[in-house]
Amino acid sequence: MNILHIYSSFESSQGGPPVAIKYLAMSQVLSGHKVTILTYFKKKKLNIPGIKIVNIKYFLKKYSIPDIRSLKIIKLHIKKNDIVHLHGMWNGLISVSAFFAKKSKSLITPHGMGVRKNIYNKPIFKKIYHIIFDKFLFKNINGCHYLSLHEYKNTKWILGNKKYCIQHNLIDTQKIKNYINKNRTKKIFDKNLINLVYLGRFNEIKNIEFQIDLVKKIIKKNKKILLHLIGPNNRYKDSLKKKIKKNNLEKYIKLKSPIFSEKKYLFLNQANFVLLTSKYECNSILALETISSGGLLVANKNCNLDLYSKLQTCI
């Protein structure tokens, strides 16, 4: 079977969805299917073993609106594949693809973007966009893939009562464990400090300001603490930098560049605590990788980690 996955971008700033799509696609290849990922990627080549990558271009990147040449490419690949799997919402690529796929077998994974609580981010834009475009385009989609029961219950309002399945994000747990065992002697942190780690995207929904405020309170009783905030550069990261400076916390909080290699598993494994304080999470890759690496995860109720709450490594 030929399967086509479509997502707006595989750039590092996208966080968990590209990782989830990659592992889902790899599992399909292992099952004997031919898999293609159609996406935007700044570099000329994106290599994932056994998977064909189609890199498109945008006319308006902010809203993921494809240029004319890419529209032809999207239409061609949708016709060539047996199943079209759309990922995400609220962007031109997914809307255009839904239109081209109206006669194809198709499904959509919202990746938490359709949950009512998540609509607070640009609520006016998203409601108008839904009324004008997706309300009609999504009618032709055959089914939905949700990452959790919570996402299903809170996304029906926008996708309706279509056929659905619930399957959590996939990661290669054995790969993580092998890397940890192989590099166990490498030390990442100063043992004399309590090392806290956040590793992922920098944006409002991740609620990183809470972590900064937390450190501000902790140092009143214990100054031997260091929070490592690891993620890509953007405007939100700049605002975090200003808040850290304003509160004189440069000694206790370090902003670091993103880690794309397997080395990130050592950070998760060796940290005293990995923090996940988001305003909403659907099925966090950071949570899955932390637990798989043997790290100690501290998360709030908004992260919807009920399945993992009984584990000793998840608080």
PDB file of C-alpha atoms in Angstrom:
ATOM      1  CA  MET A   1       0.000   0.000   0.000  1.00  0.00           C
ATOM      2  CA  ASN A   2       1.185   3.540  -0.785  1.00  0.00           C
ATOM      3  CA  ILE A   3       0.783   5.942   2.139  1.00  0.00           C
ATOM      4  CA  LEU A   4       1.269   9.709   2.001  1.00  0.00           C
ATOM      5  CA  HIS A   5       1.825  11.772   5.167  1.00  0.00           C
ATOM      6  CA  ILE A   6       1.386  15.549   4.914  1.00  0.00           C
ATOM      7  CA  TYR A   7       2.552  18.026   7.561  1.00  0.00           C
ATOM      8  CA  SER A   8       3.303  21.745   7.378  1.00  0.00           C
ATOM      9  CA  SER A   9       6.966  21.614   8.413  1.00  0.00           C
ATOM     10  CA  PHE A  10       9.700  19.271   9.609  1.00  0.00           C
ATOM     11  CA  GLU A  11      11.821  22.109  10.998  1.00  0.00           C
ATOM     12  CA  SER A  12      13.128  21.741  14.556  1.00  0.00           C
ATOM     13  CA  SER A  13      10.814  24.476  15.830  1.00  0.00           C
ATOM     14  CA  GLN A  14       7.838  22.162  15.222  1.00  0.00           C
ATOM     15  CA  GLY A  15       8.650  20.008  18.241  1.00  0.00           C
ATOM     16  CA  GLY A  16       6.847  16.675  18.688  1.00  0.00           C
ATOM     17  CA  PRO A  17       4.654  16.131  15.574  1.00  0.00           C
ATOM     18  CA  PRO A  18       7.529  15.558  13.097  1.00  0.00           C
ATOM     19  CA  VAL A  19       9.049  13.012  15.503  1.00  0.00           C
ATOM     20  CA  ALA A  20       5.696  11.239  15.871  1.00  0.00           C
ATOM     21  CA  ILE A  21       5.115  11.223  12.099  1.00  0.00           C
ATOM     22  CA  LYS A  22       8.612   9.897  11.451  1.00  0.00           C
ATOM     23  CA  TYR A  23       8.212   6.911  13.791  1.00  0.00           C
ATOM     24  CA  LEU A  24       4.716   6.146  12.498  1.00  0.00           C
ATOM     25  CA  ALA A  25       6.027   6.203   8.930  1.00  0.00           C
ATOM     26  CA  MET A  26       8.992   3.990   9.844  1.00  0.00           C
ATOM     27  CA  SER A  27       6.678   1.424  11.455  1.00  0.00           C
ATOM     28  CA  GLN A  28       4.607   1.374   8.261  1.00  0.00           C
ATOM     29  CA  VAL A  29       7.718   0.761   6.166  1.00  0.00           C
ATOM     30  CA  LEU A  30       8.583  -2.193   8.424  1.00  0.00           C
ATOM     31  CA  SER A  31       5.089  -3.537   7.713  1.00  0.00           C
ATOM     32  CA  GLY A  32       5.851  -3.545   3.979  1.00  0.00           C
ATOM     33  CA  HIS A  33       4.188  -0.307   2.871  1.00  0.00           C
ATOM     34  CA  LYS A  34       5.649   2.372   0.613  1.00  0.00           C
ATOM     35  CA  VAL A  35       5.631   5.645   2.525  1.00  0.00           C
ATOM     36  CA  THR A  36       6.076   9.259   1.430  1.00  0.00           C
ATOM     37  CA  ILE A  37       6.248  12.364   3.635  1.00  0.00           C
ATOM     38  CA  LEU A  38       5.297  15.646   1.974  1.00  0.00           C
ATOM     39  CA  THR A  39       6.409  18.639   4.021  1.00  0.00           C
ATOM     40  CA  TYR A  40       8.453  21.831   4.149  1.00  0.00           C
ATOM     41  CA  PHE A  41      12.070  21.684   5.237  1.00  0.00           C
ATOM     42  CA  LYS A  42      14.560  24.532   5.033  1.00  0.00           C
ATOM     43  CA  LYS A  43      17.516  22.345   4.120  1.00  0.00           C
ATOM     44  CA  LYS A  44      17.678  20.779   0.677  1.00  0.00           C
ATOM     45  CA  LYS A  45      17.532  17.218   1.975  1.00  0.00           C
ATOM     46  CA  LEU A  46      15.726  15.438   4.801  1.00  0.00           C
ATOM     47  CA  ASN A  47      16.769  11.811   5.064  1.00  0.00           C
ATOM     48  CA  ILE A  48      14.674   9.149   6.807  1.00  0.00           C
ATOM     49  CA  PRO A  49      15.698   5.566   5.896  1.00  0.00           C
ATOM     50  CA  GLY A  50      13.187   3.807   3.628  1.00  0.00           C
ATOM     51  CA  ILE A  51      10.927   6.845   3.268  1.00  0.00           C
ATOM     52  CA  LYS A  52      10.551   9.169   0.291  1.00  0.00           C
ATOM     53  CA  ILE A  53      10.649  12.867   1.253  1.00  0.00           C
ATOM     54  CA  VAL A  54       8.942  15.516  -0.880  1.00  0.00           C
ATOM     55  CA  ASN A  55       9.992  19.049   0.058  1.00  0.00           C
ATOM     56  CA  ILE A  56       7.541  21.762  -0.985  1.00  0.00           C
ATOM     57  CA  LYS A  57       7.834  25.560  -0.980  1.00  0.00           C
ATOM     58  CA  TYR A  58       5.489  28.203   0.361  1.00  0.00           C
ATOM     59  CA  PHE A  59       4.063  31.345  -1.182  1.00  0.00           C
ATOM     60  CA  LEU A  60       3.233  32.565   2.326  1.00  0.00           C
ATOM     61  CA  LYS A  61       5.207  30.622   4.922  1.00  0.00           C
ATOM     62  CA  LYS A  62       3.506  32.156   7.983  1.00  0.00           C
ATOM     63  CA  TYR A  63       0.233  30.432   7.047  1.00  0.00           C
ATOM     64  CA  SER A  64       1.799  27.481   5.174  1.00  0.00           C
ATOM     65  CA  ILE A  65       0.221  28.461   1.850  1.00  0.00           C
ATOM     66  CA  PRO A  66       1.983  26.527  -0.952  1.00  0.00           C
ATOM     67  CA  ASP A  67       3.271  28.215  -4.094  1.00  0.00           C
ATOM     68  CA  ILE A  68       1.829  27.310  -7.514  1.00  0.00           C
ATOM     69  CA  ARG A  69       4.492  24.692  -8.338  1.00  0.00           C
ATOM     70  CA  SER A  70       3.966  22.998  -4.959  1.00  0.00           C
ATOM     71  CA  LEU A  71       0.196  22.886  -5.489  1.00  0.00           C
ATOM     72  CA  LYS A  72       0.794  20.736  -8.577  1.00  0.00           C
ATOM     73  CA  ILE A  73       3.188  18.500  -6.605  1.00  0.00           C
ATOM     74  CA  ILE A  74       0.665  18.052  -3.781  1.00  0.00           C
ATOM     75  CA  LYS A  75      -2.138  17.150  -6.187  1.00  0.00           C
ATOM     76  CA  LEU A  76       0.085  14.672  -8.045  1.00  0.00           C
ATOM     77  CA  HIS A  77       1.232  12.828  -4.914  1.00  0.00           C
ATOM     78  CA  ILE A  78      -2.275  12.646  -3.464  1.00  0.00           C
ATOM     79  CA  LYS A  79      -3.446  10.927  -6.679  1.00  0.00           C
ATOM     80  CA  LYS A  80      -0.491   8.506  -6.615  1.00  0.00           C
ATOM     81  CA  ASN A  81      -1.110   7.220  -3.077  1.00  0.00           C
ATOM     82  CA  ASP A  82      -3.733   4.849  -1.679  1.00  0.00           C
ATOM     83  CA  ILE A  83      -4.076   6.626   1.682  1.00  0.00           C
ATOM     84  CA  VAL A  84      -3.574  10.319   2.453  1.00  0.00           C
ATOM     85  CA  HIS A  85      -2.760  11.024   6.091  1.00  0.00           C
ATOM     86  CA  LEU A  86      -3.059  14.707   7.052  1.00  0.00           C
ATOM     87  CA  HIS A  87      -1.366  15.980  10.212  1.00  0.00           C
ATOM     88  CA  GLY A  88      -2.275  19.152  12.090  1.00  0.00           C
ATOM     89  CA  MET A  89      -4.772  21.935  11.491  1.00  0.00           C
ATOM     90  CA  TRP A  90      -5.100  25.684  10.927  1.00  0.00           C
ATOM     91  CA  ASN A  91      -2.842  26.058   7.906  1.00  0.00           C
ATOM     92  CA  GLY A  92      -3.041  26.337   4.132  1.00  0.00           C
ATOM     93  CA  LEU A  93      -1.203  23.113   3.322  1.00  0.00           C
ATOM     94  CA  ILE A  94      -3.660  20.936   5.233  1.00  0.00           C
ATOM     95  CA  SER A  95      -6.699  22.784   3.862  1.00  0.00           C
ATOM     96  CA  VAL A  96      -5.433  22.533   0.271  1.00  0.00           C
ATOM     97  CA  SER A  97      -4.554  18.859   0.748  1.00  0.00           C
ATOM     98  CA  ALA A  98      -8.002  18.122   2.199  1.00  0.00           C
ATOM     99  CA  PHE A  99      -9.524  19.701  -0.905  1.00  0.00           C
ATOM    100  CA  PHE A 100      -7.351  17.682  -3.306  1.00  0.00           C
ATOM    101  CA  ALA A 101      -7.983  14.488  -1.297  1.00  0.00           C
ATOM    102  CA  LYS A 102     -11.786  14.727  -1.327  1.00  0.00           C
ATOM    103  CA  LYS A 103     -12.012  11.677  -3.630  1.00  0.00           C
ATOM    104  CA  SER A 104      -9.174   9.787  -1.901  1.00  0.00           C
ATOM    105  CA  LYS A 105      -9.128   7.597   1.184  1.00  0.00           C
ATOM    106  CA  SER A 106      -7.967  10.026   3.836  1.00  0.00           C
ATOM    107  CA  LEU A 107      -7.608  10.527   7.575  1.00  0.00           C
ATOM    108  CA  ILE A 108      -6.377  13.292   9.845  1.00  0.00           C
ATOM    109  CA  THR A 109      -4.329  13.426  13.041  1.00  0.00           C
ATOM    110  CA  PRO A 110      -4.985  16.805  14.728  1.00  0.00           C
ATOM    111  CA  HIS A 111      -1.997  16.443  17.130  1.00  0.00           C
ATOM    112  CA  GLY A 112      -4.000  18.225  19.824  1.00  0.00           C
ATOM    113  CA  MET A 113      -4.621  21.304  17.672  1.00  0.00           C
ATOM    114  CA  GLY A 114      -8.399  20.840  17.641  1.00  0.00           C
ATOM    115  CA  VAL A 115      -8.864  20.617  21.401  1.00  0.00           C
ATOM    116  CA  ARG A 116     -11.080  23.459  22.640  1.00  0.00           C
ATOM    117  CA  LYS A 117      -8.602  24.400  25.377  1.00  0.00           C
ATOM    118  CA  ASN A 118      -5.905  24.794  22.739  1.00  0.00           C
ATOM    119  CA  ILE A 119      -7.961  27.237  20.683  1.00  0.00           C
ATOM    120  CA  TYR A 120      -7.078  30.066  23.127  1.00  0.00           C
ATOM    121  CA  ASN A 121      -4.001  30.653  20.952  1.00  0.00           C
ATOM    122  CA  LYS A 122      -5.285  32.973  18.181  1.00  0.00           C
ATOM    123  CA  PRO A 123      -8.965  32.121  18.916  1.00  0.00           C
ATOM    124  CA  ILE A 124     -10.497  34.658  16.510  1.00  0.00           C
ATOM    125  CA  PHE A 125      -8.278  33.548  13.598  1.00  0.00           C
ATOM    126  CA  LYS A 126      -8.992  29.869  14.203  1.00  0.00           C
ATOM    127  CA  LYS A 127     -12.764  30.270  14.522  1.00  0.00           C
ATOM    128  CA  ILE A 128     -12.951  32.318  11.326  1.00  0.00           C
ATOM    129  CA  TYR A 129     -10.619  29.890   9.523  1.00  0.00           C
ATOM    130  CA  HIS A 130     -12.794  26.970  10.611  1.00  0.00           C
ATOM    131  CA  ILE A 131     -16.005  28.613   9.400  1.00  0.00           C
ATOM    132  CA  ILE A 132     -14.566  29.632   6.004  1.00  0.00           C
ATOM    133  CA  PHE A 133     -12.392  26.603   5.173  1.00  0.00           C
ATOM    134  CA  ASP A 134     -12.073  23.534   7.363  1.00  0.00           C
ATOM    135  CA  LYS A 135     -15.755  23.162   8.278  1.00  0.00           C
ATOM    136  CA  PHE A 136     -16.412  22.232   4.649  1.00  0.00           C
ATOM    137  CA  LEU A 137     -13.094  20.665   3.644  1.00  0.00           C
ATOM    138  CA  PHE A 138     -12.948  18.224   6.578  1.00  0.00           C
ATOM    139  CA  LYS A 139     -16.357  16.781   5.676  1.00  0.00           C
ATOM    140  CA  ASN A 140     -14.651  14.712   2.968  1.00  0.00           C
ATOM    141  CA  ILE A 141     -12.114  13.136   5.330  1.00  0.00           C
ATOM    142  CA  ASN A 142     -12.897   9.462   5.984  1.00  0.00           C
ATOM    143  CA  GLY A 143     -11.516   9.071   9.496  1.00  0.00           C
ATOM    144  CA  CYS A 144      -9.556  10.473  12.408  1.00  0.00           C
ATOM    145  CA  HIS A 145      -6.507   9.283  14.289  1.00  0.00           C
ATOM    146  CA  TYR A 146      -6.326  10.610  17.850  1.00  0.00           C
ATOM    147  CA  LEU A 147      -3.336  10.364  20.166  1.00  0.00           C
ATOM    148  CA  SER A 148      -5.405   9.909  23.322  1.00  0.00           C
ATOM    149  CA  LEU A 149      -8.951   9.407  24.575  1.00  0.00           C
ATOM    150  CA  HIS A 150      -8.804  12.947  25.970  1.00  0.00           C
ATOM    151  CA  GLU A 151      -8.029  14.356  22.524  1.00  0.00           C
ATOM    152  CA  TYR A 152     -10.895  12.383  20.961  1.00  0.00           C
ATOM    153  CA  LYS A 153     -13.435  13.651  23.503  1.00  0.00           C
ATOM    154  CA  ASN A 154     -12.294  17.251  23.100  1.00  0.00           C
ATOM    155  CA  THR A 155     -11.928  17.371  19.299  1.00  0.00           C
ATOM    156  CA  LYS A 156     -15.268  15.865  18.211  1.00  0.00           C
ATOM    157  CA  TRP A 157     -16.769  19.358  18.163  1.00  0.00           C
ATOM    158  CA  ILE A 158     -14.704  20.245  15.105  1.00  0.00           C
ATOM    159  CA  LEU A 159     -14.217  16.913  13.287  1.00  0.00           C
ATOM    160  CA  GLY A 160     -17.611  15.365  14.033  1.00  0.00           C
ATOM    161  CA  ASN A 161     -18.445  11.712  14.635  1.00  0.00           C
ATOM    162  CA  LYS A 162     -16.223  10.190  11.965  1.00  0.00           C
ATOM    163  CA  LYS A 163     -14.715   6.743  12.242  1.00  0.00           C
ATOM    164  CA  TYR A 164     -11.675   7.000  14.476  1.00  0.00           C
ATOM    165  CA  CYS A 165      -8.829   5.155  16.121  1.00  0.00           C
ATOM    166  CA  ILE A 166      -6.752   6.038  19.173  1.00  0.00           C
ATOM    167  CA  GLN A 167      -3.045   5.283  18.963  1.00  0.00           C
ATOM    168  CA  HIS A 168      -0.408   7.008  21.056  1.00  0.00           C
ATOM    169  CA  ASN A 169       2.772   8.507  19.646  1.00  0.00           C
ATOM    170  CA  LEU A 170       5.491   6.011  18.790  1.00  0.00           C
ATOM    171  CA  ILE A 171       9.155   6.225  19.781  1.00  0.00           C
ATOM    172  CA  ASP A 172      12.020   3.755  19.534  1.00  0.00           C
ATOM    173  CA  THR A 173      12.442   2.812  23.207  1.00  0.00           C
ATOM    174  CA  GLN A 174      15.123   0.210  22.515  1.00  0.00           C
ATOM    175  CA  LYS A 175      17.219   2.754  20.624  1.00  0.00           C
ATOM    176  CA  ILE A 176      17.034   5.114  23.602  1.00  0.00           C
ATOM    177  CA  LYS A 177      17.969   2.416  26.109  1.00  0.00           C
ATOM    178  CA  ASN A 178      20.879   1.214  23.967  1.00  0.00           C
ATOM    179  CA  TYR A 179      22.260   4.749  23.704  1.00  0.00           C
ATOM    180  CA  ILE A 180      21.950   5.325  27.465  1.00  0.00           C
ATOM    181  CA  ASN A 181      23.733   2.048  28.277  1.00  0.00           C
ATOM    182  CA  LYS A 182      26.486   2.733  25.755  1.00  0.00           C
ATOM    183  CA  ASN A 183      27.179   6.257  27.057  1.00  0.00           C
ATOM    184  CA  ARG A 184      26.452   5.835  30.749  1.00  0.00           C
ATOM    185  CA  THR A 185      29.954   6.939  31.772  1.00  0.00           C
ATOM    186  CA  LYS A 186      29.591  10.339  30.057  1.00  0.00           C
ATOM    187  CA  LYS A 187      28.652  12.990  32.577  1.00  0.00           C
ATOM    188  CA  ILE A 188      26.534  15.943  31.469  1.00  0.00           C
ATOM    189  CA  PHE A 189      25.900  17.914  34.656  1.00  0.00           C
ATOM    190  CA  ASP A 190      27.661  19.253  37.733  1.00  0.00           C
ATOM    191  CA  LYS A 191      26.822  16.738  40.463  1.00  0.00           C
ATOM    192  CA  ASN A 192      26.966  19.454  43.111  1.00  0.00           C
ATOM    193  CA  LEU A 193      23.850  21.081  41.637  1.00  0.00           C
ATOM    194  CA  ILE A 194      20.215  20.104  41.340  1.00  0.00           C
ATOM    195  CA  ASN A 195      19.795  20.061  37.563  1.00  0.00           C
ATOM    196  CA  LEU A 196      16.349  20.736  36.100  1.00  0.00           C
ATOM    197  CA  VAL A 197      15.771  20.286  32.358  1.00  0.00           C
ATOM    198  CA  TYR A 198      13.199  21.401  29.826  1.00  0.00           C
ATOM    199  CA  LEU A 199      13.886  20.250  26.265  1.00  0.00           C
ATOM    200  CA  GLY A 200      11.555  21.196  23.423  1.00  0.00           C
ATOM    201  CA  ARG A 201       9.799  24.046  21.677  1.00  0.00           C
ATOM    202  CA  PHE A 202       9.696  27.549  23.105  1.00  0.00           C
ATOM    203  CA  ASN A 203       6.185  28.979  22.887  1.00  0.00           C
ATOM    204  CA  GLU A 204       3.377  30.198  25.142  1.00  0.00           C
ATOM    205  CA  ILE A 205       1.601  26.869  25.453  1.00  0.00           C
ATOM    206  CA  LYS A 206       4.710  25.282  27.008  1.00  0.00           C
ATOM    207  CA  ASN A 207       4.317  27.670  29.986  1.00  0.00           C
ATOM    208  CA  ILE A 208       8.054  28.022  30.585  1.00  0.00           C
ATOM    209  CA  GLU A 209       7.478  31.237  32.562  1.00  0.00           C
ATOM    210  CA  PHE A 210       6.157  28.982  35.327  1.00  0.00           C
ATOM    211  CA  GLN A 211       9.513  27.191  35.459  1.00  0.00           C
ATOM    212  CA  ILE A 212      11.328  30.513  35.759  1.00  0.00           C
ATOM    213  CA  ASP A 213       9.023  31.570  38.604  1.00  0.00           C
ATOM    214  CA  LEU A 214       9.585  28.176  40.229  1.00  0.00           C
ATOM    215  CA  VAL A 215      13.360  28.656  40.233  1.00  0.00           C
ATOM    216  CA  LYS A 216      12.896  32.151  41.686  1.00  0.00           C
ATOM    217  CA  LYS A 217      11.075  30.603  44.652  1.00  0.00           C
ATOM    218  CA  ILE A 218      13.449  27.654  45.078  1.00  0.00           C
ATOM    219  CA  ILE A 219      16.628  29.753  45.312  1.00  0.00           C
ATOM    220  CA  LYS A 220      15.253  31.459  48.402  1.00  0.00           C
ATOM    221  CA  LYS A 221      15.855  28.155  50.202  1.00  0.00           C
ATOM    222  CA  ASN A 222      18.434  26.413  48.034  1.00  0.00           C
ATOM    223  CA  LYS A 223      20.795  28.201  45.662  1.00  0.00           C
ATOM    224  CA  LYS A 224      22.439  25.021  44.375  1.00  0.00           C
ATOM    225  CA  ILE A 225      20.075  24.685  41.448  1.00  0.00           C
ATOM    226  CA  LEU A 226      20.364  25.118  37.689  1.00  0.00           C
ATOM    227  CA  LEU A 227      17.527  25.066  35.159  1.00  0.00           C
ATOM    228  CA  HIS A 228      18.573  24.127  31.614  1.00  0.00           C
ATOM    229  CA  LEU A 229      16.098  25.467  29.027  1.00  0.00           C
ATOM    230  CA  ILE A 230      16.971  23.755  25.737  1.00  0.00           C
ATOM    231  CA  GLY A 231      15.280  24.726  22.495  1.00  0.00           C
ATOM    232  CA  PRO A 232      15.403  26.635  19.186  1.00  0.00           C
ATOM    233  CA  ASN A 233      15.812  30.397  18.888  1.00  0.00           C
ATOM    234  CA  ASN A 234      12.679  32.463  18.335  1.00  0.00           C
ATOM    235  CA  ARG A 235      10.897  35.548  19.656  1.00  0.00           C
ATOM    236  CA  TYR A 236       9.491  33.657  22.613  1.00  0.00           C
ATOM    237  CA  LYS A 237      12.971  32.555  23.621  1.00  0.00           C
ATOM    238  CA  ASP A 238      14.013  36.214  23.542  1.00  0.00           C
ATOM    239  CA  SER A 239      11.157  37.096  25.905  1.00  0.00           C
ATOM    240  CA  LEU A 240      12.297  34.346  28.295  1.00  0.00           C
ATOM    241  CA  LYS A 241      15.801  35.774  28.196  1.00  0.00           C
ATOM    242  CA  LYS A 242      14.441  39.198  29.200  1.00  0.00           C
ATOM    243  CA  LYS A 243      12.457  37.733  32.083  1.00  0.00           C
ATOM    244  CA  ILE A 244      15.487  35.810  33.355  1.00  0.00           C
ATOM    245  CA  LYS A 245      17.600  38.966  33.236  1.00  0.00           C
ATOM    246  CA  LYS A 246      14.897  41.109  34.869  1.00  0.00           C
ATOM    247  CA  ASN A 247      14.750  38.713  37.838  1.00  0.00           C
ATOM    248  CA  ASN A 248      18.569  38.366  38.080  1.00  0.00           C
ATOM    249  CA  LEU A 249      18.394  34.626  37.459  1.00  0.00           C
ATOM    250  CA  GLU A 250      21.185  34.281  34.885  1.00  0.00           C
ATOM    251  CA  LYS A 251      23.221  32.253  37.391  1.00  0.00           C
ATOM    252  CA  TYR A 252      20.397  29.778  37.939  1.00  0.00           C
ATOM    253  CA  ILE A 253      18.831  29.461  34.486  1.00  0.00           C
ATOM    254  CA  LYS A 254      20.692  28.733  31.260  1.00  0.00           C
ATOM    255  CA  LEU A 255      19.156  29.065  27.800  1.00  0.00           C
ATOM    256  CA  LYS A 256      20.741  26.550  25.447  1.00  0.00           C
ATOM    257  CA  SER A 257      20.604  25.706  21.747  1.00  0.00           C
ATOM    258  CA  PRO A 258      18.473  22.721  20.671  1.00  0.00           C
ATOM    259  CA  ILE A 259      19.919  19.219  20.752  1.00  0.00           C
ATOM    260  CA  PHE A 260      18.968  17.165  17.703  1.00  0.00           C
ATOM    261  CA  SER A 261      21.282  14.216  18.254  1.00  0.00           C
ATOM    262  CA  GLU A 262      20.785  11.233  20.534  1.00  0.00           C
ATOM    263  CA  LYS A 263      22.788  13.140  23.156  1.00  0.00           C
ATOM    264  CA  LYS A 264      19.474  14.602  24.352  1.00  0.00           C
ATOM    265  CA  TYR A 265      18.688  11.237  25.962  1.00  0.00           C
ATOM    266  CA  LEU A 266      21.634  11.722  28.330  1.00  0.00           C
ATOM    267  CA  PHE A 267      20.229  15.098  29.404  1.00  0.00           C
ATOM    268  CA  LEU A 268      16.872  13.465  30.141  1.00  0.00           C
ATOM    269  CA  ASN A 269      18.451  10.509  31.906  1.00  0.00           C
ATOM    270  CA  GLN A 270      20.928  12.419  34.076  1.00  0.00           C
ATOM    271  CA  ALA A 271      18.782  15.411  35.060  1.00  0.00           C
ATOM    272  CA  ASN A 272      17.493  15.387  38.620  1.00  0.00           C
ATOM    273  CA  PHE A 273      14.101  16.376  37.213  1.00  0.00           C
ATOM    274  CA  VAL A 274      12.726  16.917  33.715  1.00  0.00           C
ATOM    275  CA  LEU A 275       9.977  19.562  33.773  1.00  0.00           C
ATOM    276  CA  LEU A 276       6.830  19.552  31.658  1.00  0.00           C
ATOM    277  CA  THR A 277       4.560  22.396  32.776  1.00  0.00           C
ATOM    278  CA  SER A 278       2.532  23.024  29.617  1.00  0.00           C
ATOM    279  CA  LYS A 279      -0.903  24.621  29.477  1.00  0.00           C
ATOM    280  CA  TYR A 280      -1.862  21.660  27.308  1.00  0.00           C
ATOM    281  CA  GLU A 281      -0.246  18.472  25.996  1.00  0.00           C
ATOM    282  CA  CYS A 282      -1.884  15.756  23.944  1.00  0.00           C
ATOM    283  CA  ASN A 283       0.675  12.925  24.023  1.00  0.00           C
ATOM    284  CA  SER A 284       4.039  14.511  24.767  1.00  0.00           C
ATOM    285  CA  ILE A 285       7.141  13.160  23.014  1.00  0.00           C
ATOM    286  CA  LEU A 286       9.289  14.737  25.773  1.00  0.00           C
ATOM    287  CA  ALA A 287       7.362  12.739  28.381  1.00  0.00           C
ATOM    288  CA  LEU A 288       7.730   9.486  26.433  1.00  0.00           C
ATOM    289  CA  GLU A 289      11.459   9.989  25.826  1.00  0.00           C
ATOM    290  CA  THR A 290      12.118  10.963  29.455  1.00  0.00           C
ATOM    291  CA  ILE A 291      10.369   7.891  30.823  1.00  0.00           C
ATOM    292  CA  SER A 292      12.069   5.630  28.253  1.00  0.00           C
ATOM    293  CA  SER A 293      15.493   7.059  29.097  1.00  0.00           C
ATOM    294  CA  GLY A 294      14.984   6.382  32.804  1.00  0.00           C
ATOM    295  CA  GLY A 295      14.722  10.066  33.708  1.00  0.00           C
ATOM    296  CA  LEU A 296      12.474  11.514  36.395  1.00  0.00           C
ATOM    297  CA  LEU A 297       9.587  13.489  34.893  1.00  0.00           C
ATOM    298  CA  VAL A 298       7.611  16.145  36.765  1.00  0.00           C
ATOM    299  CA  ALA A 299       4.449  17.200  34.922  1.00  0.00           C
ATOM    300  CA  ASN A 300       1.189  18.976  35.663  1.00  0.00           C
ATOM    301  CA  LYS A 301      -2.375  17.768  35.056  1.00  0.00           C
ATOM    302  CA  ASN A 302      -2.624  19.724  31.809  1.00  0.00           C
ATOM    303  CA  CYS A 303      -0.190  17.278  30.225  1.00  0.00           C
ATOM    304  CA  ASN A 304      -2.753  14.432  30.347  1.00  0.00           C
ATOM    305  CA  LEU A 305      -0.324  11.743  31.426  1.00  0.00           C
ATOM    306  CA  ASP A 306      -2.825   9.571  33.300  1.00  0.00           C
ATOM    307  CA  LEU A 307      -1.468   6.439  31.594  1.00  0.00           C
ATOM    308  CA  TYR A 308       2.015   7.085  33.008  1.00  0.00           C
ATOM    309  CA  SER A 309       1.104   8.508  36.423  1.00  0.00           C
ATOM    310  CA  LYS A 310       1.586   5.153  38.182  1.00  0.00           C
ATOM    311  CA  LEU A 311       5.205   4.879  37.037  1.00  0.00           C
ATOM    312  CA  GLN A 312       7.857   5.658  39.648  1.00  0.00           C
ATOM    313  CA  THR A 313       9.642   7.892  37.131  1.00  0.00           C
ATOM    314  CA  CYS A 314       6.585  10.107  36.549  1.00  0.00           C
ATOM    315  CA  ILE A 315       5.309  12.596  39.135  1.00  0.00           C
TER     316      ILE A 315
END
